[in-house]
GROMACS .gro file of C-alpha atoms in nm:
model
  331
    1MET     CA    1  -0.174  -3.112   4.246
    2ASP     CA    2  -0.052  -2.871   4.512
    3GLU     CA    3   0.315  -2.780   4.515
    4ILE     CA    4   0.517  -2.874   4.824
    5THR     CA    5   0.755  -2.588   4.904
    6ALA     CA    6   0.880  -2.675   5.255
    7PRO     CA    7   1.010  -2.996   5.415
    8VAL     CA    8   0.733  -3.237   5.511
    9ASP     CA    9   0.714  -3.587   5.663
   10LEU     CA   10   0.587  -3.856   5.427
   11GLY     CA   11   0.424  -4.068   5.696
   12SER     CA   12   0.345  -4.086   6.065
   13PRO     CA   13   0.519  -4.319   6.314
   14ALA     CA   14   0.219  -4.550   6.272
   15GLY     CA   15   0.297  -4.580   5.901
   16VAL     CA   16  -0.011  -4.388   5.785
   17LEU     CA   17   0.027  -4.134   5.506
   18ASN     CA   18   0.060  -3.770   5.611
   19PRO     CA   19  -0.204  -3.586   5.401
   20ALA     CA   20   0.016  -3.276   5.394
   21ALA     CA   21   0.275  -3.473   5.194
   22VAL     CA   22   0.046  -3.527   4.895
   23GLY     CA   23   0.159  -3.306   4.610
   24PHE     CA   24   0.460  -3.241   4.390
   25ALA     CA   25   0.789  -3.064   4.457
   26ARG     CA   26   1.068  -2.925   4.242
   27ARG     CA   27   1.325  -2.995   4.514
   28ALA     CA   28   1.369  -3.290   4.750
   29ARG     CA   29   1.119  -3.171   5.014
   30HIS     CA   30   0.985  -3.499   5.155
   31ARG     CA   31   1.136  -3.664   5.459
   32PRO     CA   32   1.047  -4.017   5.349
   33VAL     CA   33   1.045  -4.199   5.682
   34VAL     CA   34   0.848  -4.523   5.643
   35PRO     CA   35   0.854  -4.784   5.922
   36SER     CA   36   0.966  -5.124   5.797
   37GLY     CA   37   0.865  -5.479   5.865
   38ALA     CA   38   0.560  -5.660   5.993
   39LYS     CA   39   0.409  -5.342   6.139
   40GLY     CA   40   0.324  -5.241   5.784
   41GLY     CA   41   0.246  -5.588   5.654
   42TRP     CA   42   0.596  -5.626   5.505
   43ARG     CA   43   0.502  -5.386   5.225
   44THR     CA   44   0.772  -5.115   5.262
   45LYS     CA   45   0.977  -5.045   4.948
   46ARG     CA   46   1.294  -4.841   4.918
   47TRP     CA   47   1.514  -4.799   4.614
   48GLU     CA   48   1.770  -4.583   4.437
   49TYR     CA   49   1.794  -4.640   4.062
   50TRP     CA   50   2.037  -4.463   3.831
   51GLY     CA   51   2.006  -4.492   3.455
   52ILE     CA   52   2.282  -4.359   3.230
   53LEU     CA   53   2.266  -4.317   2.853
   54THR     CA   54   2.567  -4.229   2.635
   55PRO     CA   55   2.645  -4.263   2.263
   56GLU     CA   56   2.813  -4.595   2.346
   57LEU     CA   57   2.623  -4.735   2.646
   58ALA     CA   58   2.297  -4.781   2.830
   59VAL     CA   59   2.362  -4.846   3.201
   60GLY     CA   60   2.138  -4.934   3.495
   61LEU     CA   61   2.250  -4.932   3.861
   62THR     CA   62   2.000  -5.021   4.136
   63ILE     CA   63   1.991  -5.069   4.511
   64ALA     CA   64   1.651  -5.188   4.639
   65HIS     CA   65   1.518  -5.303   4.977
   66LEU     CA   66   1.178  -5.471   5.001
   67ASP     CA   67   1.146  -5.531   5.378
   68TYR     CA   68   1.209  -5.903   5.348
   69ALA     CA   69   1.461  -5.898   5.061
   70SER     CA   70   1.712  -5.680   4.882
   71THR     CA   71   1.817  -5.670   4.520
   72LEU     CA   72   2.107  -5.508   4.338
   73GLN     CA   73   2.141  -5.450   3.966
   74LEU     CA   74   2.437  -5.375   3.742
   75TYR     CA   75   2.334  -5.364   3.376
   76VAL     CA   76   2.525  -5.248   3.067
   77PHE     CA   77   2.421  -5.254   2.701
   78GLU     CA   78   2.709  -5.185   2.461
   79ARG     CA   79   2.556  -5.008   2.163
   80GLY     CA   80   2.843  -5.085   1.927
   81THR     CA   81   2.836  -5.462   1.975
   82GLY     CA   82   2.476  -5.515   2.089
   83ARG     CA   83   2.599  -5.706   2.395
   84GLU     CA   84   2.415  -5.704   2.728
   85THR     CA   85   2.596  -5.771   3.057
   86SER     CA   86   2.397  -5.798   3.377
   87LEU     CA   87   2.431  -5.900   3.740
   88GLU     CA   88   2.122  -5.899   3.966
   89PRO     CA   89   2.180  -6.068   4.304
   90LEU     CA   90   1.893  -6.117   4.548
   91LYS     CA   91   1.930  -6.157   4.925
   92ILE     CA   92   1.654  -6.266   5.162
   93LEU     CA   93   1.641  -6.090   5.501
   94PRO     CA   94   1.944  -5.865   5.444
   95SER     CA   95   2.132  -5.697   5.727
   96TYR     CA   96   2.236  -5.334   5.766
   97ALA     CA   97   2.583  -5.443   5.654
   98ASP     CA   98   2.433  -5.560   5.322
   99VAL     CA   99   2.229  -5.256   5.224
  100SER     CA  100   2.153  -4.901   5.341
  101LEU     CA  101   1.886  -4.672   5.192
  102PRO     CA  102   1.842  -4.374   5.425
  103ASP     CA  103   1.497  -4.219   5.480
  104THR     CA  104   1.636  -3.866   5.488
  105LEU     CA  105   1.657  -3.552   5.282
  106PRO     CA  106   1.975  -3.520   5.072
  107PRO     CA  107   2.267  -3.528   5.098
  108LEU     CA  108   2.263  -3.903   5.153
  109THR     CA  109   2.473  -4.210   5.090
  110ALA     CA  110   2.317  -4.537   4.975
  111PHE     CA  111   2.507  -4.861   4.943
  112GLY     CA  112   2.457  -5.231   4.880
  113ALA     CA  113   2.709  -5.514   4.879
  114PHE     CA  114   2.632  -5.884   4.838
  115GLY     CA  115   2.627  -6.156   4.574
  116GLY     CA  116   2.950  -6.042   4.414
  117ALA     CA  117   2.828  -5.685   4.353
  118GLY     CA  118   2.894  -5.356   4.528
  119LEU     CA  119   2.717  -5.022   4.472
  120ARG     CA  120   2.758  -4.684   4.641
  121PHE     CA  121   2.576  -4.358   4.560
  122HIS     CA  122   2.713  -4.058   4.752
  123ASP     CA  123   2.582  -3.698   4.735
  124ALA     CA  124   2.862  -3.442   4.755
  125ASP     CA  125   3.017  -3.140   4.582
  126GLY     CA  126   2.715  -3.042   4.372
  127GLY     CA  127   2.619  -3.387   4.251
  128THR     CA  128   2.627  -3.760   4.317
  129ARG     CA  129   2.918  -3.999   4.281
  130LEU     CA  130   2.808  -4.336   4.145
  131GLN     CA  131   3.040  -4.629   4.212
  132ALA     CA  132   2.985  -4.990   4.109
  133SER     CA  133   3.202  -5.299   4.126
  134SER     CA  134   3.166  -5.662   4.019
  135PRO     CA  135   3.382  -5.918   3.838
  136ARG     CA  136   3.265  -5.795   3.496
  137ILE     CA  137   3.129  -5.442   3.544
  138THR     CA  138   3.283  -5.145   3.724
  139ALA     CA  139   3.180  -4.780   3.715
  140ASP     CA  140   3.297  -4.453   3.864
  141LEU     CA  141   3.071  -4.167   3.755
  142PHE     CA  142   2.969  -3.821   3.870
  143ALA     CA  143   2.616  -3.693   3.801
  144GLU     CA  144   2.588  -3.314   3.837
  145ALA     CA  145   2.286  -3.166   4.019
  146ASP     CA  146   2.206  -2.838   3.842
  147GLY     CA  147   1.830  -2.792   3.804
  148ASP     CA  148   1.480  -2.877   3.922
  149VAL     CA  149   1.366  -3.231   4.000
  150LEU     CA  150   1.019  -3.383   4.028
  151GLY     CA  151   0.911  -3.522   4.364
  152VAL     CA  152   0.562  -3.675   4.379
  153VAL     CA  153   0.355  -3.863   4.639
  154VAL     CA  154   0.107  -4.120   4.504
  155PRO     CA  155  -0.169  -4.182   4.762
  156TRP     CA  156  -0.343  -4.513   4.689
  157SER     CA  157  -0.483  -4.513   5.045
  158ALA     CA  158  -0.385  -4.406   5.396
  159SER     CA  159  -0.183  -4.726   5.438
  160ARG     CA  160  -0.053  -4.765   5.079
  161TYR     CA  161   0.140  -4.470   4.938
  162GLN     CA  162   0.457  -4.396   4.744
  163TYR     CA  163   0.706  -4.112   4.729
  164THR     CA  164   0.912  -4.095   4.411
  165LEU     CA  165   1.173  -3.846   4.302
  166LYS     CA  166   1.272  -3.823   3.935
  167ASP     CA  167   1.580  -3.623   3.831
  168VAL     CA  168   1.597  -3.676   3.456
  169ALA     CA  169   1.848  -3.438   3.299
  170ARG     CA  170   2.176  -3.461   3.492
  171ARG     CA  171   2.507  -3.420   3.312
  172VAL     CA  172   2.734  -3.714   3.383
  173SER     CA  173   3.103  -3.791   3.345
  174GLY     CA  174   3.346  -4.067   3.440
  175THR     CA  175   3.412  -4.421   3.322
  176VAL     CA  176   3.236  -4.756   3.286
  177THR     CA  177   3.437  -5.074   3.234
  178VAL     CA  178   3.294  -5.399   3.094
  179ASP     CA  179   3.515  -5.711   3.082
  180GLY     CA  180   3.827  -5.494   3.087
  181ARG     CA  181   3.714  -5.248   2.818
  182GLU     CA  182   3.692  -4.894   2.952
  183TYR     CA  183   3.432  -4.653   2.816
  184PRO     CA  184   3.473  -4.279   2.888
  185VAL     CA  185   3.148  -4.103   2.976
  186GLY     CA  186   3.078  -3.733   2.923
  187GLY     CA  187   2.965  -3.462   2.685
  188GLU     CA  188   2.627  -3.319   2.586
  189ASP     CA  189   2.498  -3.653   2.457
  190SER     CA  190   2.544  -3.831   2.791
  191PHE     CA  191   2.302  -3.799   3.082
  192ALA     CA  192   2.202  -3.965   3.408
  193VAL     CA  193   1.857  -4.017   3.560
  194LEU     CA  194   1.778  -4.073   3.928
  195ASP     CA  195   1.463  -4.264   4.026
  196ARG     CA  196   1.423  -4.266   4.405
  197GLY     CA  197   1.140  -4.448   4.580
  198ARG     CA  198   1.020  -4.474   4.940
  199GLY     CA  199   0.677  -4.600   5.037
  200ARG     CA  200   0.437  -4.879   5.126
  201TRP     CA  201   0.304  -5.060   4.821
  202PRO     CA  202   0.013  -5.284   4.729
  203TYR     CA  203   0.124  -5.635   4.640
  204SER     CA  204   0.070  -5.603   4.264
  205GLN     CA  205   0.134  -5.298   4.047
  206ARG     CA  206   0.184  -5.205   3.681
  207TRP     CA  207   0.328  -4.885   3.536
  208ASN     CA  208   0.471  -4.698   3.240
  209TRP     CA  209   0.773  -4.471   3.275
  210GLY     CA  210   0.961  -4.270   3.015
  211VAL     CA  211   1.242  -4.014   3.020
  212GLY     CA  212   1.438  -3.806   2.772
  213SER     CA  213   1.726  -3.560   2.787
  214GLY     CA  214   1.932  -3.351   2.550
  215THR     CA  215   1.977  -3.013   2.387
  216VAL     CA  216   1.748  -2.910   2.099
  217ASP     CA  217   1.790  -2.574   1.923
  218GLY     CA  218   2.010  -2.451   2.207
  219THR     CA  219   1.762  -2.543   2.484
  220ARG     CA  220   1.844  -2.817   2.733
  221LEU     CA  221   1.536  -3.034   2.789
  222GLY     CA  222   1.438  -3.307   3.031
  223LEU     CA  223   1.125  -3.516   2.979
  224GLN     CA  224   0.952  -3.722   3.248
  225VAL     CA  225   0.630  -3.916   3.179
  226GLY     CA  226   0.450  -4.189   3.370
  227GLY     CA  227   0.117  -4.362   3.397
  228LYS     CA  228  -0.106  -4.652   3.500
  229TRP     CA  229   0.016  -4.671   3.860
  230THR     CA  230  -0.108  -4.317   3.929
  231ALA     CA  231  -0.453  -4.376   3.776
  232ASN     CA  232  -0.746  -4.301   4.010
  233THR     CA  233  -0.525  -4.088   4.236
  234PRO     CA  234  -0.467  -3.712   4.232
  235ALA     CA  235  -0.098  -3.768   4.155
  236THR     CA  236   0.085  -3.752   3.823
  237GLU     CA  237   0.457  -3.781   3.748
  238ASN     CA  238   0.454  -3.586   3.421
  239ALA     CA  239   0.689  -3.297   3.364
  240LEU     CA  240   0.900  -3.103   3.116
  241ILE     CA  241   1.223  -2.942   3.237
  242VAL     CA  242   1.341  -2.647   3.025
  243ASP     CA  243   1.692  -2.518   3.098
  244GLY     CA  244   1.660  -2.648   3.454
  245GLN     CA  245   1.306  -2.519   3.521
  246LEU     CA  246   1.034  -2.775   3.595
  247HIS     CA  247   0.684  -2.760   3.447
  248HIS     CA  248   0.453  -3.016   3.611
  249TYR     CA  249   0.130  -3.140   3.447
  250ASP     CA  250  -0.185  -3.287   3.595
  251GLY     CA  251  -0.390  -3.546   3.407
  252GLU     CA  252  -0.314  -3.893   3.273
  253LEU     CA  253  -0.135  -3.955   2.942
  254GLU     CA  254  -0.195  -4.223   2.679
  255PHE     CA  255   0.079  -4.477   2.608
  256GLU     CA  256   0.070  -4.675   2.282
  257TYR     CA  257   0.312  -4.962   2.209
  258ASP     CA  258   0.331  -5.329   2.113
  259LEU     CA  259   0.513  -5.559   2.355
  260ALA     CA  260   0.503  -5.839   2.097
  261ASP     CA  261   0.730  -5.638   1.864
  262PRO     CA  262   1.068  -5.538   2.015
  263ALA     CA  263   1.128  -5.290   1.733
  264SER     CA  264   0.793  -5.111   1.761
  265THR     CA  265   0.772  -4.743   1.851
  266TRP     CA  266   0.631  -4.613   2.181
  267ARG     CA  267   0.400  -4.313   2.160
  268VAL     CA  268   0.300  -4.086   2.450
  269HIS     CA  269   0.032  -3.826   2.399
  270GLY     CA  270  -0.200  -3.595   2.588
  271PRO     CA  271  -0.301  -3.228   2.609
  272TRP     CA  272   0.058  -3.100   2.632
  273ILE     CA  273   0.264  -3.366   2.453
  274ASP     CA  274   0.272  -3.589   2.147
  275ALA     CA  275   0.604  -3.771   2.129
  276THR     CA  276   0.732  -4.103   1.998
  277LEU     CA  277   1.038  -4.303   2.100
  278THR     CA  278   1.199  -4.514   1.826
  279PRO     CA  279   1.411  -4.783   1.994
  280PHE     CA  280   1.762  -4.893   1.911
  281HIS     CA  281   1.736  -5.169   2.175
  282ARG     CA  282   1.473  -5.327   2.398
  283ARG     CA  283   1.565  -5.498   2.719
  284THR     CA  284   1.334  -5.760   2.869
  285ALA     CA  285   1.403  -5.856   3.230
  286ALA     CA  286   1.221  -6.104   3.452
  287THR     CA  287   1.252  -6.213   3.815
  288ASN     CA  288   1.061  -6.515   3.940
  289ALA     CA  289   1.165  -6.580   4.298
  290VAL     CA  290   0.951  -6.716   4.581
  291VAL     CA  291   0.884  -6.369   4.724
  292ILE     CA  292   0.932  -6.146   4.417
  293SER     CA  293   0.790  -6.162   4.065
  294ALA     CA  294   0.875  -5.887   3.820
  295ARG     CA  295   0.883  -5.834   3.445
  296THR     CA  296   1.002  -5.523   3.261
  297TRP     CA  297   1.008  -5.424   2.895
  298GLN     CA  298   1.245  -5.126   2.859
  299ALA     CA  299   1.309  -4.961   2.521
  300PHE     CA  300   1.613  -4.735   2.472
  301GLY     CA  301   1.598  -4.497   2.181
  302THR     CA  302   1.547  -4.149   2.038
  303TRP     CA  303   1.245  -3.922   2.080
  304THR     CA  304   1.063  -3.721   1.814
  305GLY     CA  305   0.760  -3.497   1.851
  306ALA     CA  306   0.683  -3.192   2.063
  307ALA     CA  307   0.574  -3.078   2.409
  308ARG     CA  308   0.432  -2.749   2.533
  309THR     CA  309   0.483  -2.554   2.853
  310PRO     CA  310   0.173  -2.416   3.029
  311ASP     CA  311   0.218  -2.076   2.858
  312GLY     CA  312   0.183  -2.246   2.519
  313THR     CA  313   0.550  -2.240   2.414
  314GLU     CA  314   0.624  -2.549   2.206
  315TYR     CA  315   0.953  -2.738   2.224
  316SER     CA  316   1.072  -3.000   1.978
  317MET     CA  317   1.162  -3.338   2.125
  318ASP     CA  318   1.346  -3.440   1.807
  319GLY     CA  319   1.676  -3.606   1.891
  320LEU     CA  320   1.635  -3.641   2.268
  321GLY     CA  321   1.787  -3.964   2.395
  322GLY     CA  322   1.599  -4.169   2.649
  323TRP     CA  323   1.398  -4.475   2.733
  324ILE     CA  324   1.046  -4.589   2.812
  325GLU     CA  325   0.910  -4.901   2.979
  326GLU     CA  326   0.624  -5.111   3.101
  327ALA     CA  327   0.678  -5.292   3.430
  328ARG     CA  328   0.464  -5.544   3.615
  329ASN     CA  329   0.564  -5.632   3.969
  330ARG     CA  330   0.441  -5.847   4.255
  331TRP     CA  331   0.650  -5.772   4.562
   0.00000   0.00000   0.00000
């Protein structure tokens, strides 16, 4: 794929993909303006997802707008007790007072508030402040922005295309509170991941996505792998970040796993990587509403294996924390 090095519009006012936007970027270069509503067949998707992994917690915070509906997610897995706590309200035909997901270059502020949940993600002061509130879960976190990211456009067709930005190795600090118990967040073993999406999707889609972060032998690493949804396009969302520098890879990867066994390992391999995630927990989530059907199998765990940069330097993945998933959605 070509590298995007200057700001570029994702689509035209008519909602057709701008061919100049197809490629990858190591900064947020895409202005992801996508017209909403019936003009595009009600297929426009916008979301901001933050995943946080610490020695004590796995956390998911999501604001999503799907033209005709919005969803929020607050999810916490407490590693010490094995308890999951989740709130996922859905609102049909939301207003601007319910949710805002700007189609702009950073800095930006995204928010969502309905169904007993409130989320706000605000870029400022060299990072992003992540705030969440609900009767059972609250969070106030700061995710530092201190290295390359991976921005990719997936062009299924002129009228169906997706911009995604993955920032997978951000240091994070703050607090998360679950049912009155406060967990401090910080240190080298805690990290945050941003998954940003703007685009116009086909109705049905399936994908794999995996991330890892940590310091191995004095080198800070970030791993980003994905597949299935990019097949038969020129796009890939595969990268290794070494001490803040992004290395992007073309070509599809192989994902091997067994959804019937929650404890099974997940292997990812290809020309530049052979790595396995051994889970400490697998989350299964399903939504079956009139307008939205989704199912996700997400395994949290520890990576082993190795990956190579294009110059042939090999880096151990042993001990990286992270997660990997399969998702199937009809939106």
